[in-house]
Amino acid sequence: VINMPNSYFYIVLFMAPLMLARYSFKLYLDSKSMHMRTIAALSMAVDAKDHYTQGHSRRVAYYSEAIARAMHKSPSFVADVKTAALLHDVGKIAIPDAILNKPGRLTPEEYEVIKAHTVQGEKLLSSIPQFQTHPSYRYACDIARHHHERWDGRGYPDGLSGEEISVWAQVVSLADVYDALSCKRVYKNPIPREQVLEMIRGGACGVFSPRLLDCFFSAEEELARLYESGKPEMIRRSMF
């Protein structure tokens, strides 16, 4: 004979951990969704500052993902760098539009203001408590500050060189240069693909790690094919 009160007790005892696990998973999904909404909003705010760079953050994220895969990095690393790359230029939110969108050559003083977007980006991201629990947080802060560092130490803001620069910042730095050269900007027209590749190979836009360059060139044909077919438009719509 089954003792009904005891049966209910064991059922509750069995179901409670499952219910708790389901609730915890829901909280995790809600938190992840909130993080991605925050990242999306910041990324779109940066792109909205300049008509010519709309979609730049998402393209850099996609290129960074492809380069990281070519380096045979782990899936979690690739995913976190892709997310963090969306925020590499977030500090430009703090740069005056008159300087950011200036069609002519910047004065030395204006260039110093532009360079400050790296430090401003790190400060902004570190001031968002909700983002600090996201797996890509440490990547994003470092990338925001150091995506203009160069292998030979001639970058900014800290003049890091070689392995002093994190792998993830190096990846996004190269993806950023590739997109900036390839696309129309307020101060220039798009540069032809072969010329872009020659400029990157020859160090015209700064020196990069030889190993990173090898991985980039192994992935570049895929990136160019996607871009020329118009698929970056699909990437921009589907990223979030």
Tab-separated table of C-alpha atoms in Angstrom:
chain	number	residue	atom	x	y	z
A	1	VAL	CA	0.000	0.000	0.000
A	2	ILE	CA	1.397	3.397	-0.989
A	3	ASN	CA	1.512	5.994	1.711
A	4	MET	CA	0.146	9.021	-0.151
A	5	PRO	CA	1.627	11.751	2.087
A	6	ASN	CA	5.062	10.155	1.757
A	7	SER	CA	4.574	9.822	-2.009
A	8	TYR	CA	3.897	13.533	-2.325
A	9	PHE	CA	6.974	14.275	-0.243
A	10	TYR	CA	9.238	12.217	-2.506
A	11	ILE	CA	7.707	13.727	-5.628
A	12	VAL	CA	8.396	17.233	-4.317
A	13	LEU	CA	11.876	16.166	-3.242
A	14	PHE	CA	12.524	14.855	-6.760
A	15	MET	CA	11.003	17.817	-8.611
A	16	ALA	CA	12.500	20.642	-6.552
A	17	PRO	CA	16.043	20.430	-7.997
A	18	LEU	CA	14.621	20.249	-11.523
A	19	MET	CA	12.482	23.321	-10.947
A	20	LEU	CA	15.421	25.158	-9.414
A	21	ALA	CA	17.643	24.220	-12.373
A	22	ARG	CA	14.972	25.391	-14.822
A	23	TYR	CA	14.591	28.686	-12.955
A	24	SER	CA	18.365	29.190	-12.849
A	25	PHE	CA	18.617	28.502	-16.581
A	26	LYS	CA	15.849	31.032	-17.270
A	27	LEU	CA	17.727	33.641	-15.230
A	28	TYR	CA	20.865	32.868	-17.214
A	29	LEU	CA	19.020	33.300	-20.531
A	30	ASP	CA	17.408	36.531	-19.347
A	31	SER	CA	20.787	37.839	-18.213
A	32	LYS	CA	22.421	36.862	-21.509
A	33	SER	CA	19.639	38.563	-23.441
A	34	MET	CA	20.060	41.727	-21.373
A	35	HIS	CA	23.812	41.699	-21.992
A	36	MET	CA	23.350	41.357	-25.745
A	37	ARG	CA	20.775	44.151	-25.819
A	38	THR	CA	23.250	46.402	-24.016
A	39	ILE	CA	26.043	45.464	-26.419
A	40	ALA	CA	23.768	45.979	-29.433
A	41	ALA	CA	22.640	49.395	-28.200
A	42	LEU	CA	26.217	50.572	-27.634
A	43	SER	CA	27.359	49.243	-31.008
A	44	MET	CA	24.516	50.960	-32.853
A	45	ALA	CA	25.146	54.201	-30.946
A	46	VAL	CA	28.740	54.221	-32.219
A	47	ASP	CA	27.729	53.513	-35.817
A	48	ALA	CA	25.058	56.215	-35.647
A	49	LYS	CA	27.730	58.820	-34.939
A	50	ASP	CA	29.021	58.567	-38.498
A	51	HIS	CA	27.008	57.684	-41.615
A	52	TYR	CA	30.111	56.350	-43.347
A	53	THR	CA	30.926	53.842	-40.599
A	54	GLN	CA	27.470	52.311	-40.226
A	55	GLY	CA	27.920	48.570	-40.025
A	56	HIS	CA	31.649	48.937	-39.309
A	57	SER	CA	31.444	47.459	-35.811
A	58	ARG	CA	29.536	44.402	-37.014
A	59	ARG	CA	31.860	43.821	-39.944
A	60	VAL	CA	34.882	44.065	-37.669
A	61	ALA	CA	33.235	41.552	-35.351
A	62	TYR	CA	32.685	39.152	-38.241
A	63	TYR	CA	36.221	39.570	-39.581
A	64	SER	CA	37.625	39.081	-36.088
A	65	GLU	CA	35.665	35.866	-35.762
A	66	ALA	CA	37.065	34.567	-39.065
A	67	ILE	CA	40.653	35.473	-38.168
A	68	ALA	CA	40.344	33.861	-34.728
A	69	ARG	CA	39.011	30.692	-36.338
A	70	ALA	CA	41.959	30.699	-38.759
A	71	MET	CA	44.226	30.838	-35.699
A	72	HIS	CA	42.529	27.642	-34.462
A	73	LYS	CA	41.291	29.269	-31.266
A	74	SER	CA	38.642	27.607	-29.105
A	75	PRO	CA	34.944	28.168	-29.934
A	76	SER	CA	34.457	30.087	-26.667
A	77	PHE	CA	37.411	32.358	-27.454
A	78	VAL	CA	36.103	33.007	-30.965
A	79	ALA	CA	32.603	33.813	-29.677
A	80	ASP	CA	33.842	36.151	-26.940
A	81	VAL	CA	36.200	38.024	-29.252
A	82	LYS	CA	33.437	38.407	-31.824
A	83	THR	CA	31.162	39.932	-29.190
A	84	ALA	CA	33.892	42.139	-27.753
A	85	ALA	CA	34.852	43.385	-31.217
A	86	LEU	CA	31.420	44.967	-31.559
A	87	LEU	CA	32.485	47.460	-28.892
A	88	HIS	CA	36.018	48.249	-30.066
A	89	ASP	CA	35.088	51.832	-31.033
A	90	VAL	CA	32.605	52.488	-28.229
A	91	GLY	CA	34.770	55.338	-26.940
A	92	LYS	CA	33.898	57.354	-30.048
A	93	ILE	CA	30.612	58.136	-28.349
A	94	ALA	CA	32.632	60.644	-26.305
A	95	ILE	CA	34.285	62.279	-29.350
A	96	PRO	CA	32.708	65.499	-30.693
A	97	ASP	CA	30.933	65.009	-34.021
A	98	ALA	CA	32.753	67.965	-35.560
A	99	ILE	CA	36.058	66.134	-35.150
A	100	LEU	CA	34.786	62.613	-35.784
A	101	ASN	CA	33.100	63.587	-39.064
A	102	LYS	CA	35.594	66.170	-40.267
A	103	PRO	CA	36.082	65.651	-44.043
A	104	GLY	CA	39.574	67.146	-44.202
A	105	ARG	CA	42.865	66.396	-42.502
A	106	LEU	CA	42.806	66.558	-38.711
A	107	THR	CA	45.021	68.983	-36.876
A	108	PRO	CA	47.511	67.469	-34.406
A	109	GLU	CA	45.246	68.596	-31.566
A	110	GLU	CA	42.175	67.010	-33.163
A	111	TYR	CA	44.074	63.766	-33.766
A	112	GLU	CA	44.908	63.600	-30.055
A	113	VAL	CA	41.194	63.938	-29.303
A	114	ILE	CA	40.402	61.080	-31.699
A	115	LYS	CA	43.093	58.892	-30.125
A	116	ALA	CA	41.411	59.357	-26.743
A	117	HIS	CA	38.513	57.132	-27.874
A	118	THR	CA	40.597	54.135	-26.815
A	119	VAL	CA	40.908	55.194	-23.182
A	120	GLN	CA	37.345	56.552	-23.156
A	121	GLY	CA	36.040	53.217	-24.448
A	122	GLU	CA	37.685	51.253	-21.660
A	123	LYS	CA	36.345	53.699	-19.067
A	124	LEU	CA	32.827	53.491	-20.469
A	125	LEU	CA	32.727	49.693	-20.515
A	126	SER	CA	34.189	49.394	-17.022
A	127	SER	CA	31.451	51.704	-15.735
A	128	ILE	CA	28.615	49.332	-16.732
A	129	PRO	CA	28.073	46.945	-13.781
A	130	GLN	CA	25.671	44.690	-15.696
A	131	PHE	CA	28.290	43.999	-18.361
A	132	GLN	CA	30.994	42.972	-15.910
A	133	THR	CA	29.559	39.469	-15.535
A	134	HIS	CA	29.562	38.788	-19.279
A	135	PRO	CA	32.291	36.376	-20.502
A	136	SER	CA	33.493	38.874	-23.100
A	137	TYR	CA	33.873	41.742	-20.608
A	138	ARG	CA	37.628	41.438	-20.054
A	139	TYR	CA	38.196	41.069	-23.799
A	140	ALA	CA	36.025	44.093	-24.582
A	141	CYS	CA	37.789	46.448	-22.150
A	142	ASP	CA	41.224	45.420	-23.378
A	143	ILE	CA	40.207	45.623	-27.045
A	144	ALA	CA	38.614	49.058	-26.613
A	145	ARG	CA	41.855	50.392	-25.137
A	146	HIS	CA	44.437	48.541	-27.230
A	147	HIS	CA	43.034	47.986	-30.738
A	148	HIS	CA	45.333	50.737	-32.067
A	149	GLU	CA	48.514	49.281	-30.598
A	150	ARG	CA	51.025	47.967	-33.144
A	151	TRP	CA	53.519	45.095	-33.128
A	152	ASP	CA	56.492	47.493	-33.421
A	153	GLY	CA	55.366	49.645	-30.487
A	154	ARG	CA	54.294	52.636	-32.565
A	155	GLY	CA	50.605	52.429	-31.740
A	156	TYR	CA	48.585	54.067	-28.977
A	157	PRO	CA	47.587	54.761	-26.230
A	158	ASP	CA	50.227	52.813	-24.277
A	159	GLY	CA	52.883	52.096	-26.903
A	160	LEU	CA	52.710	48.341	-26.335
A	161	SER	CA	54.733	46.084	-28.614
A	162	GLY	CA	54.957	42.420	-29.586
A	163	GLU	CA	53.425	39.976	-27.145
A	164	GLU	CA	52.625	42.814	-24.737
A	165	ILE	CA	49.524	43.241	-26.896
A	166	SER	CA	46.879	40.614	-26.189
A	167	VAL	CA	46.027	38.205	-28.977
A	168	TRP	CA	42.401	39.378	-29.013
A	169	ALA	CA	43.394	43.041	-29.340
A	170	GLN	CA	45.761	42.129	-32.198
A	171	VAL	CA	42.977	40.251	-34.006
A	172	VAL	CA	40.490	43.114	-33.760
A	173	SER	CA	43.167	45.655	-34.679
A	174	LEU	CA	43.824	43.932	-37.996
A	175	ALA	CA	40.110	43.415	-38.696
A	176	ASP	CA	39.551	47.114	-37.996
A	177	VAL	CA	42.267	48.197	-40.430
A	178	TYR	CA	40.981	45.851	-43.129
A	179	ASP	CA	37.469	47.276	-42.953
A	180	ALA	CA	38.596	50.905	-42.640
A	181	LEU	CA	40.683	50.628	-45.802
A	182	SER	CA	38.043	48.717	-47.754
A	183	CYS	CA	35.098	51.026	-47.071
A	184	LYS	CA	34.227	54.615	-47.928
A	185	ARG	CA	34.888	57.113	-45.176
A	186	VAL	CA	34.140	60.810	-44.901
A	187	TYR	CA	37.801	61.534	-45.719
A	188	LYS	CA	38.410	58.910	-48.443
A	189	ASN	CA	36.918	56.575	-51.057
A	190	PRO	CA	37.140	52.786	-50.782
A	191	ILE	CA	40.579	51.395	-51.585
A	192	PRO	CA	40.721	48.493	-54.084
A	193	ARG	CA	41.144	45.077	-52.532
A	194	GLU	CA	44.606	44.314	-53.936
A	195	GLN	CA	45.904	47.663	-52.745
A	196	VAL	CA	44.402	47.051	-49.289
A	197	LEU	CA	46.185	43.716	-49.048
A	198	GLU	CA	49.472	45.236	-50.194
A	199	MET	CA	49.172	48.031	-47.633
A	200	ILE	CA	48.534	45.532	-44.842
A	201	ARG	CA	51.312	43.227	-46.027
A	202	GLY	CA	53.779	46.100	-46.313
A	203	GLY	CA	52.954	47.723	-42.978
A	204	ALA	CA	51.531	50.932	-44.426
A	205	CYS	CA	48.913	50.973	-41.663
A	206	GLY	CA	51.152	49.687	-38.900
A	207	VAL	CA	53.105	46.511	-38.260
A	208	PHE	CA	51.267	43.321	-37.288
A	209	SER	CA	52.429	39.974	-35.945
A	210	PRO	CA	53.760	37.748	-38.762
A	211	ARG	CA	51.695	34.808	-37.481
A	212	LEU	CA	48.569	36.964	-37.313
A	213	LEU	CA	49.154	38.112	-40.893
A	214	ASP	CA	49.471	34.504	-42.050
A	215	CYS	CA	46.119	33.668	-40.456
A	216	PHE	CA	44.513	36.808	-41.860
A	217	PHE	CA	45.597	36.079	-45.423
A	218	SER	CA	44.382	32.495	-45.104
A	219	ALA	CA	40.914	33.833	-44.215
A	220	GLU	CA	40.821	36.962	-46.386
A	221	GLU	CA	39.475	35.378	-49.557
A	222	GLU	CA	36.388	34.239	-47.671
A	223	LEU	CA	35.908	37.717	-46.197
A	224	ALA	CA	36.241	39.396	-49.570
A	225	ARG	CA	33.855	36.933	-51.185
A	226	LEU	CA	31.240	37.545	-48.511
A	227	TYR	CA	31.633	41.303	-48.678
A	228	GLU	CA	31.487	41.504	-52.459
A	229	SER	CA	28.386	39.320	-52.568
A	230	GLY	CA	26.564	41.675	-50.229
A	231	LYS	CA	26.382	39.221	-47.356
A	232	PRO	CA	27.754	41.700	-44.793
A	233	GLU	CA	24.307	43.281	-45.043
A	234	MET	CA	22.884	39.969	-43.838
A	235	ILE	CA	25.491	39.844	-41.106
A	236	ARG	CA	24.433	43.260	-39.880
A	237	ARG	CA	20.805	42.185	-39.660
A	238	SER	CA	21.404	38.805	-38.069
A	239	MET	CA	24.157	39.484	-35.563
A	240	PHE	CA	21.787	40.206	-32.727
